[in-house]
PDB file of C-alpha atoms in Angstrom:
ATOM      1  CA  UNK A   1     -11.755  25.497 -16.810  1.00  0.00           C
ATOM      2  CA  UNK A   2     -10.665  25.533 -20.587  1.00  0.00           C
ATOM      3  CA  UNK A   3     -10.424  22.183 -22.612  1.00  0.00           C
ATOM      4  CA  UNK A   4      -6.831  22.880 -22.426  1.00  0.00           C
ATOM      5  CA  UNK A   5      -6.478  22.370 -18.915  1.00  0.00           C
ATOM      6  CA  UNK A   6      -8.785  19.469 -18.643  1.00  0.00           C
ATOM      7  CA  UNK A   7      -6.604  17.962 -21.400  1.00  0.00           C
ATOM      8  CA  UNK A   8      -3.830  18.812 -18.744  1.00  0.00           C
ATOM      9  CA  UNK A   9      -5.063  17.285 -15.969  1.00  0.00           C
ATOM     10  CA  UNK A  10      -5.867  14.129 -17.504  1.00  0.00           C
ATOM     11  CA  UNK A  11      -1.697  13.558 -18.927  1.00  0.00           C
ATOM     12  CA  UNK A  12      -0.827  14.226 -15.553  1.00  0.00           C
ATOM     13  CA  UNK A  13      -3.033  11.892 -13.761  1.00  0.00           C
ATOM     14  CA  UNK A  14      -2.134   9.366 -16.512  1.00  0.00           C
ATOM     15  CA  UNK A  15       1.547  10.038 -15.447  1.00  0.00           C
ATOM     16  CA  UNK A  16       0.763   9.844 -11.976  1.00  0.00           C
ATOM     17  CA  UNK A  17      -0.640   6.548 -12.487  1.00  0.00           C
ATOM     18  CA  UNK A  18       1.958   5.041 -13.730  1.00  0.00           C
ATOM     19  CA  UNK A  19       3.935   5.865 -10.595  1.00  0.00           C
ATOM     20  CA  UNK A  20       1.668   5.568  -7.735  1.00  0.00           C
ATOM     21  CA  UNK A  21       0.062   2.450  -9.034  1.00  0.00           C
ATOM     22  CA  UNK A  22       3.386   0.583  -8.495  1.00  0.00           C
ATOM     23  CA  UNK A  23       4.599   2.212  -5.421  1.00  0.00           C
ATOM     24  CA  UNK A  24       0.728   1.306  -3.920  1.00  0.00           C
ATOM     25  CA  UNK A  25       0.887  -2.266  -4.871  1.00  0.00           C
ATOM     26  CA  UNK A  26       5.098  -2.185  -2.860  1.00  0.00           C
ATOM     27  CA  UNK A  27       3.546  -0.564   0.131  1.00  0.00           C
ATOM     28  CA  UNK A  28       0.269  -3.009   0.191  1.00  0.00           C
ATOM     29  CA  UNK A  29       2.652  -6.067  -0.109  1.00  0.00           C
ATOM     30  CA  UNK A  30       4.962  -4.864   2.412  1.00  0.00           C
ATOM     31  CA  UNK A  31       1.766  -4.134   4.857  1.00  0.00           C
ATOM     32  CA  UNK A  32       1.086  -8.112   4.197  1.00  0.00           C
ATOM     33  CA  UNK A  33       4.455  -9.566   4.670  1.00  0.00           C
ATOM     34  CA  UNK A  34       4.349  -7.791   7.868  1.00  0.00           C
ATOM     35  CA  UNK A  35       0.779  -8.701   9.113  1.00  0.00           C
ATOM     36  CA  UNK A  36       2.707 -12.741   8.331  1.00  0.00           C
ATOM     37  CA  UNK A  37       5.311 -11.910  10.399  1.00  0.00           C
ATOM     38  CA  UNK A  38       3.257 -10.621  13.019  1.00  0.00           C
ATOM     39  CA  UNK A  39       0.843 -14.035  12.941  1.00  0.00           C
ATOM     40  CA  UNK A  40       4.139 -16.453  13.341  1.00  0.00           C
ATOM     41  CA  UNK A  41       5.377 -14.098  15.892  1.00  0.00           C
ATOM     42  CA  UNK A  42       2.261 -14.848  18.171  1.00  0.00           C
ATOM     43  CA  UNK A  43       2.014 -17.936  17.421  1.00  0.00           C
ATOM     44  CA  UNK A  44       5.809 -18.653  18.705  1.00  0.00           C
ATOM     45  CA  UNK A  45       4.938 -16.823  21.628  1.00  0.00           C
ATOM     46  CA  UNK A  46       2.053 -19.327  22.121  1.00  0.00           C
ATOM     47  CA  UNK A  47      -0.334 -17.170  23.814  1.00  0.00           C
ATOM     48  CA  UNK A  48       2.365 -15.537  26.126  1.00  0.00           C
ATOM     49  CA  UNK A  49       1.068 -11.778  25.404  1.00  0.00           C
ATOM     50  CA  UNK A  50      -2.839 -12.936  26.440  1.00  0.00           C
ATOM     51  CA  UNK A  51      -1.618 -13.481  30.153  1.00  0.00           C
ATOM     52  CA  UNK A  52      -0.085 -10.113  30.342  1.00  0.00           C
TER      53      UNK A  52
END
């Protein structure tokens, strides 16, 4: 591997990063607004999945 391409490498991750950093921080606030929804869900339900 030539300096070149390790010079190459590291303005793509760099680029990367500014794109997958934001789209991981959507998807790990989506997982928790979901895992909230989920918690009120069973606790309107009151236990009425533990009997089944």
């Amino acid at each position: 591997m030539t300096l070149e391409d390790t010079e190459a490498d590291a303005c793509f991750i760099s680029l990367m990063a500014a794109v997958i950093e934001p789209m991981t921080f959507e998807l790990a606030q989506q997982e928790a607004n979901a895992d909230h929804r989920t918690e009120q869900q069973d606790m309107m339900m009151g236990g009425f999945y533990e009997g089944l």
